[in-house]
Tab-separated table of C-alpha atoms and ligand atoms in Angstrom:
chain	number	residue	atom	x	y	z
I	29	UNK	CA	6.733	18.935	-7.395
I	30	UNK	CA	9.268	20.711	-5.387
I	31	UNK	CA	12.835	18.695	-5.184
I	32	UNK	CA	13.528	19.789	-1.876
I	33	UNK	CA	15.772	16.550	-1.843
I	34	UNK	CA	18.127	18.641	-4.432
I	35	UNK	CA	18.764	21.156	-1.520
I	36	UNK	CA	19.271	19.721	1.819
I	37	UNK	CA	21.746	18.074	2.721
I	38	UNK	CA	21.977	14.084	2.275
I	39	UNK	CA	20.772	12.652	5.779
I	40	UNK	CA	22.703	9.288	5.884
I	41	UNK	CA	24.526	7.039	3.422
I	42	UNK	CA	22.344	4.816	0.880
I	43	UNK	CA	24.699	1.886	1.749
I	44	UNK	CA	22.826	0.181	4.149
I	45	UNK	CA	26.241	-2.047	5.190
I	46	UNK	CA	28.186	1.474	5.759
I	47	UNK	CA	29.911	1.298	8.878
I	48	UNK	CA	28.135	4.997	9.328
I	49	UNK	CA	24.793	3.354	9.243
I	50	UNK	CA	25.500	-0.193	11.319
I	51	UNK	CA	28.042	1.981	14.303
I	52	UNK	CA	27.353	4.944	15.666
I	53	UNK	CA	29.792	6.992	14.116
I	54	UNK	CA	29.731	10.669	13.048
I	55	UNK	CA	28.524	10.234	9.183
I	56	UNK	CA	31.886	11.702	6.797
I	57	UNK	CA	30.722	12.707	2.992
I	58	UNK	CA	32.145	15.188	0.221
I	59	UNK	CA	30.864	17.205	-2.112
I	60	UNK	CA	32.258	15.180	-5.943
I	61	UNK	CA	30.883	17.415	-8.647
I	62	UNK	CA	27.453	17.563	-10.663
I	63	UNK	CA	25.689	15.601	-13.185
I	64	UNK	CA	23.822	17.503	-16.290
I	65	UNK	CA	20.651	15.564	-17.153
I	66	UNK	CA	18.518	16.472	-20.287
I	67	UNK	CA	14.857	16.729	-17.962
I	68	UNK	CA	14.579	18.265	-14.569
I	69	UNK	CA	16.180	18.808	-12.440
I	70	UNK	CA	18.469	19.563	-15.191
I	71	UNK	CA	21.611	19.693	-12.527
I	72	UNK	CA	22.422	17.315	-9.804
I	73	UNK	CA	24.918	17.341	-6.843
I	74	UNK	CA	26.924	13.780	-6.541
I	75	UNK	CA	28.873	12.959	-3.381
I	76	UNK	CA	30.727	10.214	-2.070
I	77	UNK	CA	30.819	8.741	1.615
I	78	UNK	CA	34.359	9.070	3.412
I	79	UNK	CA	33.522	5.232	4.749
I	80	UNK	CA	32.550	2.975	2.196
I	81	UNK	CA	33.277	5.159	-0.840
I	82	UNK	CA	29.994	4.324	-2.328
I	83	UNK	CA	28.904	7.155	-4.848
I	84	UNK	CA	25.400	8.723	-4.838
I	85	UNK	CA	23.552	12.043	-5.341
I	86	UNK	CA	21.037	14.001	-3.987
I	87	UNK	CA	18.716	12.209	-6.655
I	88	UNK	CA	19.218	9.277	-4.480
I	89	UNK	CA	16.899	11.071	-1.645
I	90	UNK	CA	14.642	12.267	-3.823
I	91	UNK	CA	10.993	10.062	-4.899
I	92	UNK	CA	12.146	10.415	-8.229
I	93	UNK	CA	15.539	8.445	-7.727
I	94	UNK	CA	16.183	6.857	-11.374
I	95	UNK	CA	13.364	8.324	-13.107
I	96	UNK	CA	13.281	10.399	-16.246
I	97	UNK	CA	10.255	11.784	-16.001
I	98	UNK	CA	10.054	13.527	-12.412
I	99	UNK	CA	7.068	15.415	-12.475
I	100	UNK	CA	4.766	12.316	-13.274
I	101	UNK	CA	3.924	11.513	-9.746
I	102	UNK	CA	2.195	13.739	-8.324
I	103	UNK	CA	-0.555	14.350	-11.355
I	104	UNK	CA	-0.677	10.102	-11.268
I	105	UNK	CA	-1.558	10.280	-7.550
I	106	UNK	CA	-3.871	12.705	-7.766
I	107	UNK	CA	-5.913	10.834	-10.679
I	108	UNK	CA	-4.743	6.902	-8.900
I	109	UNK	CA	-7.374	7.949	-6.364
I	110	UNK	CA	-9.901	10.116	-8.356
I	111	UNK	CA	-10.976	7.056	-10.488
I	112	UNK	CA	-8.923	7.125	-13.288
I	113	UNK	CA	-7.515	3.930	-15.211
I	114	UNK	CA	-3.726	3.684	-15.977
I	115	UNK	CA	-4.518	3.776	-20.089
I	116	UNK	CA	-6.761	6.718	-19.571
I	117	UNK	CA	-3.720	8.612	-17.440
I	118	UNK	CA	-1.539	7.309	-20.415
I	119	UNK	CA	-3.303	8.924	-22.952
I	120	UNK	CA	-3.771	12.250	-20.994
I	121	UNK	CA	-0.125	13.202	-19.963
I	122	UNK	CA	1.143	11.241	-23.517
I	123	UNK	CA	3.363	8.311	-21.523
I	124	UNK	CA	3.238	5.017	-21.977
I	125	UNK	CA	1.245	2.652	-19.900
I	126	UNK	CA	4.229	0.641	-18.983
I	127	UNK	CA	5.961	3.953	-17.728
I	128	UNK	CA	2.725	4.612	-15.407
I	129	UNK	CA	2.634	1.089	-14.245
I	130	UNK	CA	5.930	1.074	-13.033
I	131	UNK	CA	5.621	4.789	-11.314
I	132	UNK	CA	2.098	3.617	-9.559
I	133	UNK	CA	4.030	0.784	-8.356
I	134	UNK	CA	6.717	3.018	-7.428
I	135	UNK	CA	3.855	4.931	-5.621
I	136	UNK	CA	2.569	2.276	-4.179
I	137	UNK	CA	5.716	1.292	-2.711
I	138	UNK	CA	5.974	4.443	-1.143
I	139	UNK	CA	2.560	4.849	0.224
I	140	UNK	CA	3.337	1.473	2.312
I	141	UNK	CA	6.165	2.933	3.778
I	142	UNK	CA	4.608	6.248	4.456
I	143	UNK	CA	1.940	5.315	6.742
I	144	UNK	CA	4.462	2.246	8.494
I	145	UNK	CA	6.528	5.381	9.017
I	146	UNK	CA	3.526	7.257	10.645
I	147	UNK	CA	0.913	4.724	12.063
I	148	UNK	CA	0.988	4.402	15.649
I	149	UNK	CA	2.765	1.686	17.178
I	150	UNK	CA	0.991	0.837	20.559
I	151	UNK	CA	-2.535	-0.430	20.424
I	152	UNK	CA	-5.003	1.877	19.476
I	153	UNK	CA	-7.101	3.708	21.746
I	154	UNK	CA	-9.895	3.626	19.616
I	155	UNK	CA	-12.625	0.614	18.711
I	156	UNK	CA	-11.592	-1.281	15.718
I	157	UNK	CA	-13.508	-2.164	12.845
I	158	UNK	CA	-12.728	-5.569	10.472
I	159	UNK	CA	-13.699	-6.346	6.877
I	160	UNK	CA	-12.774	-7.891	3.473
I	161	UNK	CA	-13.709	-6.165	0.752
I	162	UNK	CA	-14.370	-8.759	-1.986
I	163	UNK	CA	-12.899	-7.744	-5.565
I	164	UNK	CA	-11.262	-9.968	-8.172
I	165	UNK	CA	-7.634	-10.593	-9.754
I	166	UNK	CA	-7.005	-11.826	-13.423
I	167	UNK	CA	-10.871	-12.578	-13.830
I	168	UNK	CA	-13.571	-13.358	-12.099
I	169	UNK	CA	-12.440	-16.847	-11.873
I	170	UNK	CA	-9.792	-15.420	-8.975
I	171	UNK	CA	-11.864	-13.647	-6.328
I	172	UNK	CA	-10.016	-12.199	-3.225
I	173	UNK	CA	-10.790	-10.233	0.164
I	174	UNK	CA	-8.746	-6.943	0.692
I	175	UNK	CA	-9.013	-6.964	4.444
I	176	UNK	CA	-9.345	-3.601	6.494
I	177	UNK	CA	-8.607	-2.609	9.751
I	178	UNK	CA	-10.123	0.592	10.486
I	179	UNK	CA	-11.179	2.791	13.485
I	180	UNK	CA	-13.919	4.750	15.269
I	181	UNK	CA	-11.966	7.713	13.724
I	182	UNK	CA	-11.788	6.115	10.035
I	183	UNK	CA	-8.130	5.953	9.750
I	184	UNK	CA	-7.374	2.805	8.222
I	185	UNK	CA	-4.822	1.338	10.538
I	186	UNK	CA	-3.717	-1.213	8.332
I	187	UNK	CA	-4.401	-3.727	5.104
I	188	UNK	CA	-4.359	-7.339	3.960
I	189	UNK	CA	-5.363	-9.812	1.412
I	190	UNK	CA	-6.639	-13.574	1.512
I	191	UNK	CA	-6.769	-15.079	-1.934
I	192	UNK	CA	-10.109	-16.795	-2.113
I	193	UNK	CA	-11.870	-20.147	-4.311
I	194	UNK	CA	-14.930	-18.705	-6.594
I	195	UNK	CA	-17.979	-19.308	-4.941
I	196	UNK	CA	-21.827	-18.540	-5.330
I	197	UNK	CA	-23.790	-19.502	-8.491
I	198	UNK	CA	-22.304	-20.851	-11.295
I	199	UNK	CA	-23.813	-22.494	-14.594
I	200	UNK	CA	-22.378	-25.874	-15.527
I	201	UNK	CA	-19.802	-24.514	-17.912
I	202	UNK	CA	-18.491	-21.872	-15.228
I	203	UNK	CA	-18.259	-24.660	-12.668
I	204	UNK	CA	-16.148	-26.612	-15.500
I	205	UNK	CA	-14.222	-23.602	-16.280
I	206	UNK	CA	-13.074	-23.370	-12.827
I	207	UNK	CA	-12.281	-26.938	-12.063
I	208	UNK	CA	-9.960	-26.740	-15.322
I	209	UNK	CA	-8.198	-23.499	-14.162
I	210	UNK	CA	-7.673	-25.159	-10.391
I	211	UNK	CA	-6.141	-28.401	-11.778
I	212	UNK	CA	-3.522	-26.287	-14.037
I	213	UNK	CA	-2.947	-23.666	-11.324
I	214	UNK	CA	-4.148	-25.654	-7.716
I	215	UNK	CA	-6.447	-24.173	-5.259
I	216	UNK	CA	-6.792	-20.925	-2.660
I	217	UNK	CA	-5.568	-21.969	0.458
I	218	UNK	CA	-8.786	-22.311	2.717
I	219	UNK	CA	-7.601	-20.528	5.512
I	220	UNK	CA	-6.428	-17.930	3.572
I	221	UNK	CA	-8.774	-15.290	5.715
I	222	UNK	CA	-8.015	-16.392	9.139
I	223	UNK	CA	-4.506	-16.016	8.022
I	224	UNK	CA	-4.456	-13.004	6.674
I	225	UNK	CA	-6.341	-11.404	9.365
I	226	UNK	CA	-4.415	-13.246	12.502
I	227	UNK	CA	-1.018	-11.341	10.807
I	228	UNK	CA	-3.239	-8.225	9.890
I	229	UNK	CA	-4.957	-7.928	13.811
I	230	UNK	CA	-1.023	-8.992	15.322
I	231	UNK	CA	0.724	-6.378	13.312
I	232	UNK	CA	-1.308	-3.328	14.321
I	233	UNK	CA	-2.473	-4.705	18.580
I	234	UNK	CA	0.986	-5.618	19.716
I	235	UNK	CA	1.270	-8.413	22.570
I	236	UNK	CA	0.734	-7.718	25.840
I	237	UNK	CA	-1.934	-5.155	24.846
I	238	UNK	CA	-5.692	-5.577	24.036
I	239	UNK	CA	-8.286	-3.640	21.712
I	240	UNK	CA	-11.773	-3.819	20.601
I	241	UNK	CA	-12.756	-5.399	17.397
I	242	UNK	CA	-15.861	-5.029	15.710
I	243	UNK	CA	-16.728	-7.340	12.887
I	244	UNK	CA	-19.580	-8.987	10.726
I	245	UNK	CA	-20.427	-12.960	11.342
I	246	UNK	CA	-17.210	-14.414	8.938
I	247	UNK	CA	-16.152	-17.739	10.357
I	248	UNK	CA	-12.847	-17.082	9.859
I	249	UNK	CA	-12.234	-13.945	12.837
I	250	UNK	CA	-12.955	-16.000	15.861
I	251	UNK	CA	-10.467	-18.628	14.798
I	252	UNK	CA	-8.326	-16.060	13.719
I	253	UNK	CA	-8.739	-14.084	17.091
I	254	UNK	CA	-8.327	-17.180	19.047
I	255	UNK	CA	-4.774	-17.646	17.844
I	256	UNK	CA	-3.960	-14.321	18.777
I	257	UNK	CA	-1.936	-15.507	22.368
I	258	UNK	CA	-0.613	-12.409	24.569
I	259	UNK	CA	-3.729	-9.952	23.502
I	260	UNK	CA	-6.331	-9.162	25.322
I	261	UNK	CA	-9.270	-8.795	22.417
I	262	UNK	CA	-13.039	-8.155	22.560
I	263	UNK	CA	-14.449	-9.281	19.877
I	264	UNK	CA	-18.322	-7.393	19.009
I	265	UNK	CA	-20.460	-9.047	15.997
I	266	UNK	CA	-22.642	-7.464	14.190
I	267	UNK	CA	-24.877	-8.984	11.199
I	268	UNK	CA	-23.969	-7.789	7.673
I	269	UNK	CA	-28.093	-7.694	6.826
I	270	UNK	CA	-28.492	-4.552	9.330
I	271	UNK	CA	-28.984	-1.605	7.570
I	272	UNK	CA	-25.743	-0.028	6.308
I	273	UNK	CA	-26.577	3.579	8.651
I	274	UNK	CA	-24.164	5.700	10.583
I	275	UNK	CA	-25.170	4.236	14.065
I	276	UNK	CA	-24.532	0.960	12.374
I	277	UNK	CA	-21.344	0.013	14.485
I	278	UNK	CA	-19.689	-1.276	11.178
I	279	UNK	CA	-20.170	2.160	9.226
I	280	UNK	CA	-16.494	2.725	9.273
I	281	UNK	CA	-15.886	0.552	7.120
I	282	UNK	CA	-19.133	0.027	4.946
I	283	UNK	CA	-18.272	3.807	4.429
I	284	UNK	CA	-14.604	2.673	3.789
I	285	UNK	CA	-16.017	0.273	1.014
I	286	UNK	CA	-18.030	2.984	-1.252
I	287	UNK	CA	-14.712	5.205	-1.113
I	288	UNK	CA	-13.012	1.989	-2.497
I	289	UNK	CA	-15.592	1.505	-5.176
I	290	UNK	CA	-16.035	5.028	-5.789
I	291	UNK	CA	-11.983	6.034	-6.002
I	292	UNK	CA	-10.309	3.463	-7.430
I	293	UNK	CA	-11.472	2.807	-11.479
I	294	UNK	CA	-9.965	-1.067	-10.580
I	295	UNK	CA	-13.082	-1.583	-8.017
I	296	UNK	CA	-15.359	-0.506	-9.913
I	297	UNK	CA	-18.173	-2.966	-10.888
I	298	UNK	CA	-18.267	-4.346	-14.093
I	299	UNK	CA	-15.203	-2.526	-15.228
I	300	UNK	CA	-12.737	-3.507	-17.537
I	301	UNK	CA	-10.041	-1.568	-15.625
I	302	UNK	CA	-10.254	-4.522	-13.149
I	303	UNK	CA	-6.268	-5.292	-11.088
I	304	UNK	CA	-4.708	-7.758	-13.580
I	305	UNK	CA	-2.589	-9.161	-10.326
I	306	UNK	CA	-3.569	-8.920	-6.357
I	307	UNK	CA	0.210	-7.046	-6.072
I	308	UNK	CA	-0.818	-4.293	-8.461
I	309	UNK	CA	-4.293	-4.184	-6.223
I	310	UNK	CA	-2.277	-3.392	-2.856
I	311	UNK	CA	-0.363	-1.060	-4.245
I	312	UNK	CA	-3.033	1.088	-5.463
I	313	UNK	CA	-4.814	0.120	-1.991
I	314	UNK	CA	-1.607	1.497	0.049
I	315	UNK	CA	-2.062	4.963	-2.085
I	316	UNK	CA	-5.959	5.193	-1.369
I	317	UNK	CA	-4.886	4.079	2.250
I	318	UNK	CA	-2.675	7.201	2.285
I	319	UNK	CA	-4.681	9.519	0.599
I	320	UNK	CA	-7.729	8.291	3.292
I	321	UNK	CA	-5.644	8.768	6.349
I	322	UNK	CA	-3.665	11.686	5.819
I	323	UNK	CA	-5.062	14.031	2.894
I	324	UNK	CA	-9.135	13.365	2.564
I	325	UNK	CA	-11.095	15.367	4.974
I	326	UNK	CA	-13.163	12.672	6.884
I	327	UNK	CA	-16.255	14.072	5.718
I	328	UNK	CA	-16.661	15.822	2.607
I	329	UNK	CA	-19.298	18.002	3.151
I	330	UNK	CA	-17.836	19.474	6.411
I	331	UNK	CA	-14.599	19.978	4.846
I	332	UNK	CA	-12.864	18.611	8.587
I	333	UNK	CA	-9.575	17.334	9.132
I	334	UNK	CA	-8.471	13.936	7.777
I	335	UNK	CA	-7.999	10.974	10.593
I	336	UNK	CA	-4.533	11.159	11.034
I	337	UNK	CA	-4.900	14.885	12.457
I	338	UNK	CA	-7.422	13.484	14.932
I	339	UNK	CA	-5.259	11.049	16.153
I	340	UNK	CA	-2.488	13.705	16.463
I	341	UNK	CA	-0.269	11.339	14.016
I	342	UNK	CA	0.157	15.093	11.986
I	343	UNK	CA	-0.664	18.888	12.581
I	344	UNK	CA	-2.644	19.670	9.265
I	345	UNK	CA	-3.714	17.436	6.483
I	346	UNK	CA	-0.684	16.465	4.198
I	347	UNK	CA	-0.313	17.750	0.451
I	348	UNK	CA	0.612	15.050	-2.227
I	349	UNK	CA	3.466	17.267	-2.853
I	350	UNK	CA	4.442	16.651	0.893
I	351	UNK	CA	3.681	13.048	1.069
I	352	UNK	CA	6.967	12.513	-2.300
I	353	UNK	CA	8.597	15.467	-0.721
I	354	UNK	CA	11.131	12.772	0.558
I	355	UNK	CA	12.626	9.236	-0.765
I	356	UNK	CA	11.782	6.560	2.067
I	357	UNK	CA	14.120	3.416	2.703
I	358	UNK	CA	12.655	0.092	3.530
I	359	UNK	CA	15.772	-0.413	6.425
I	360	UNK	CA	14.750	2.638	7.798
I	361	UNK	CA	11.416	1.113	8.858
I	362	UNK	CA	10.412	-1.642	10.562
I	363	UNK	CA	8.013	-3.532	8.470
I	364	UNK	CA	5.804	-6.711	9.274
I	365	UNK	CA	6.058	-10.064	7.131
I	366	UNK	CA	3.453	-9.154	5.117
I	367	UNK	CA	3.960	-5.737	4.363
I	368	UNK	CA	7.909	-6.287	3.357
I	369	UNK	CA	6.324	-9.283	1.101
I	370	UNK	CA	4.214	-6.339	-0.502
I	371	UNK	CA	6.654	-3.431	-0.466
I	372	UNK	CA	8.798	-6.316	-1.982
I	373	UNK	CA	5.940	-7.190	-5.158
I	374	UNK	CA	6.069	-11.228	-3.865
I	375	UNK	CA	2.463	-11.309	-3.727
I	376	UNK	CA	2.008	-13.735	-6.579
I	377	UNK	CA	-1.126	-14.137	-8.888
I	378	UNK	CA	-2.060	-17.744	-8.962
I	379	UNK	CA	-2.910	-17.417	-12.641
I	380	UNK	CA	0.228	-15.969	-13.465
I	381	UNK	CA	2.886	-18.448	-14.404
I	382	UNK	CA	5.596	-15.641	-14.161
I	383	UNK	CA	5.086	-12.771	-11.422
I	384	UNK	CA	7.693	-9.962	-11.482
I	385	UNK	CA	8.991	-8.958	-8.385
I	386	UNK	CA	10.481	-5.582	-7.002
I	387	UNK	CA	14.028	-5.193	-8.070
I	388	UNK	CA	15.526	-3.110	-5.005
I	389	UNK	CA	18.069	-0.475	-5.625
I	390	UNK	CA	20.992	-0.619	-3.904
I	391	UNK	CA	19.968	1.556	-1.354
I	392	UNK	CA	17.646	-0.816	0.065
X	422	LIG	ZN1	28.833	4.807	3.303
């Protein structure tokens, strides 16, 4: 990966309580010396800011801020979102699975802020297309909807999740099973969908403006639409028993589904590689999200541009090399509530007694 963050020069102070970043001030730094390291890059320029004094380097910019082993992210990307499982990466590049987990995360934090950085921020021009995309957490026991919203265009506009109760058919000592694990660990919250899909549909129309949204029968939209105030939204139903086709006006996402299924090895069915907690699930969503909008071409056998370069959000699709090229800060982006919750791992696992969060770095 090139470290392009070890040659330009820094672009702002890390502190994000600098005078230089809360004033508009003309940004004062010096050069103070170099660090050896034993891995690459083997040299690395520290400065200091003339305002606050706070120390940093040009590691600090870089994706690989704190990390040993800098050329891990790229080859994990690349495999994230060609199927592969994290012990099957392990045993390939010879690092632990604990190292991978935390760079994936790392990834996955990154990926979120990516497209936030890029996605348009006025209503889009295009139809919309809702879903959920039922997959599982812990075990089967803990079933939840990764909601879409995607476009005529396929660029996924945006992502959510709605923790949901194990349904469908059950023998006797399933249904026992699950009444055991609600009483020690309580119960989805029923309106978990509506919820997630009211913040989902406000965070990518804005108020005041009004969009298109196409759907399948779920209960939950209307309600969820209906709460909506300020937006103009026309809602079009379709039934999820027509035939899956291209003029089927939900192929955007039924399309977006098999990607899902056929990218990530935690989708698969009857895997073993299945997300241990809904967090780790949205993080590798946000990379396949990424890799979708701004890398994929938006048909394979035509070899055309991804989404985002039909939207005119970029010139040319992106190389995963280009996406880490540069270190993103959280204050440098305005996030929604549910995608700082995310960036910030507090998407907790009901089953989970303990659920690790994000630590941020200072320069958050
Ligand atoms: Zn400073």
């Amino acid at each position: 990966m090139p470290n392009s963050a070890a040659t330009r020069p820094p672009p702002f102070c890390p502190n994000p309580q600098c005078v230089s970043r809360t004033r508009s001030i003309l940004w004062r730094y010096k050069k103070k010396g170099f660090f050896d390291r034993s891995y690459r890059p083997y040299r690395v320029q520290r400065y200091v800011c003339l305002h606050c004094h706070r120390n940093f380097s040009s590691q600090t910019f870089s994706t690989t801020y704190w990390l040993r082993y800098t050329d891990l992210l790229e080859t994990l990307f690349h495999r994230l979102v060609g199927g592969s499982c994290l012990r099957q990466i392990s045993r390939e590049l010879g690092v632990t699975h604990r190292t991978l987990q935390l760079q994936a995360e790392r990834l996955g934090r990154h990926c979120l802020l990516f497209h936030e950085q890029l996605r348009p921020r006025t209503a889009p021009d295009e139809p919309l297309v809702l879903d959920g995309f039922r997959t599982f957490e812990h075990s089967q026991y803990w079933p939840f909807d990764l909601n879409l919203l995607i476009g005529t265009s396929h660029f996924v506009y945006g992502i959510g999740e709605a923790e949901l109760r194990r349904s469908g058919t059950m023998r006797p000592a399933q249904r026992q099973k699950r009444a055991l694990l609600e009483s020690r660990h309580g119960r989805p919250y029923p309106q978990a969908t509506r919820r997630s899909v009211e913040e989902l549909v406000a965070r990518i129309v804005p108020e005041g403006s009004s969009a298109t949204i196409r759907s399948d029968e779920h209960q939950a939209y209307p309600l969820a639409f209906r709460r909506l105030r300020g937006r103009r939204l026309h809602h079009e139903q379709t039934s999820s028993r027509k035939s899956r086709t291209t003029r089927n006006p939900l192929f955007p996402v039924n399309l977006a589904d098999l990607l899902l299924r056929h990218s990530s090895a935690n989708h698969k069915r009857e895997t073993i590689a299945f997300s241990k907690r809904r967090q780790g699930a949205m993080y590798r969503a946000a990379i396949w999200l990424v890799w979708r909008n701004y890398v994929k071409s938006r048909s394979e056998n035509k070899r055309n541009s991804p989404p985002a370069v039909v939207l005119g959000l970029i010139r040319k699709k992106l190389s995963i090399a280009k996406i880490l090229e540069h270190r993103l800060f959280p204050s440098q982006i305005k996030l929604g509530s549910w995608v700082k919750r995310c960036y910030d791992g507090r998407i907790r696992t009901r089953r989970l007694d303990k659920n690790r969060s994000h630590q941020p770095a200072f320069a958050e």
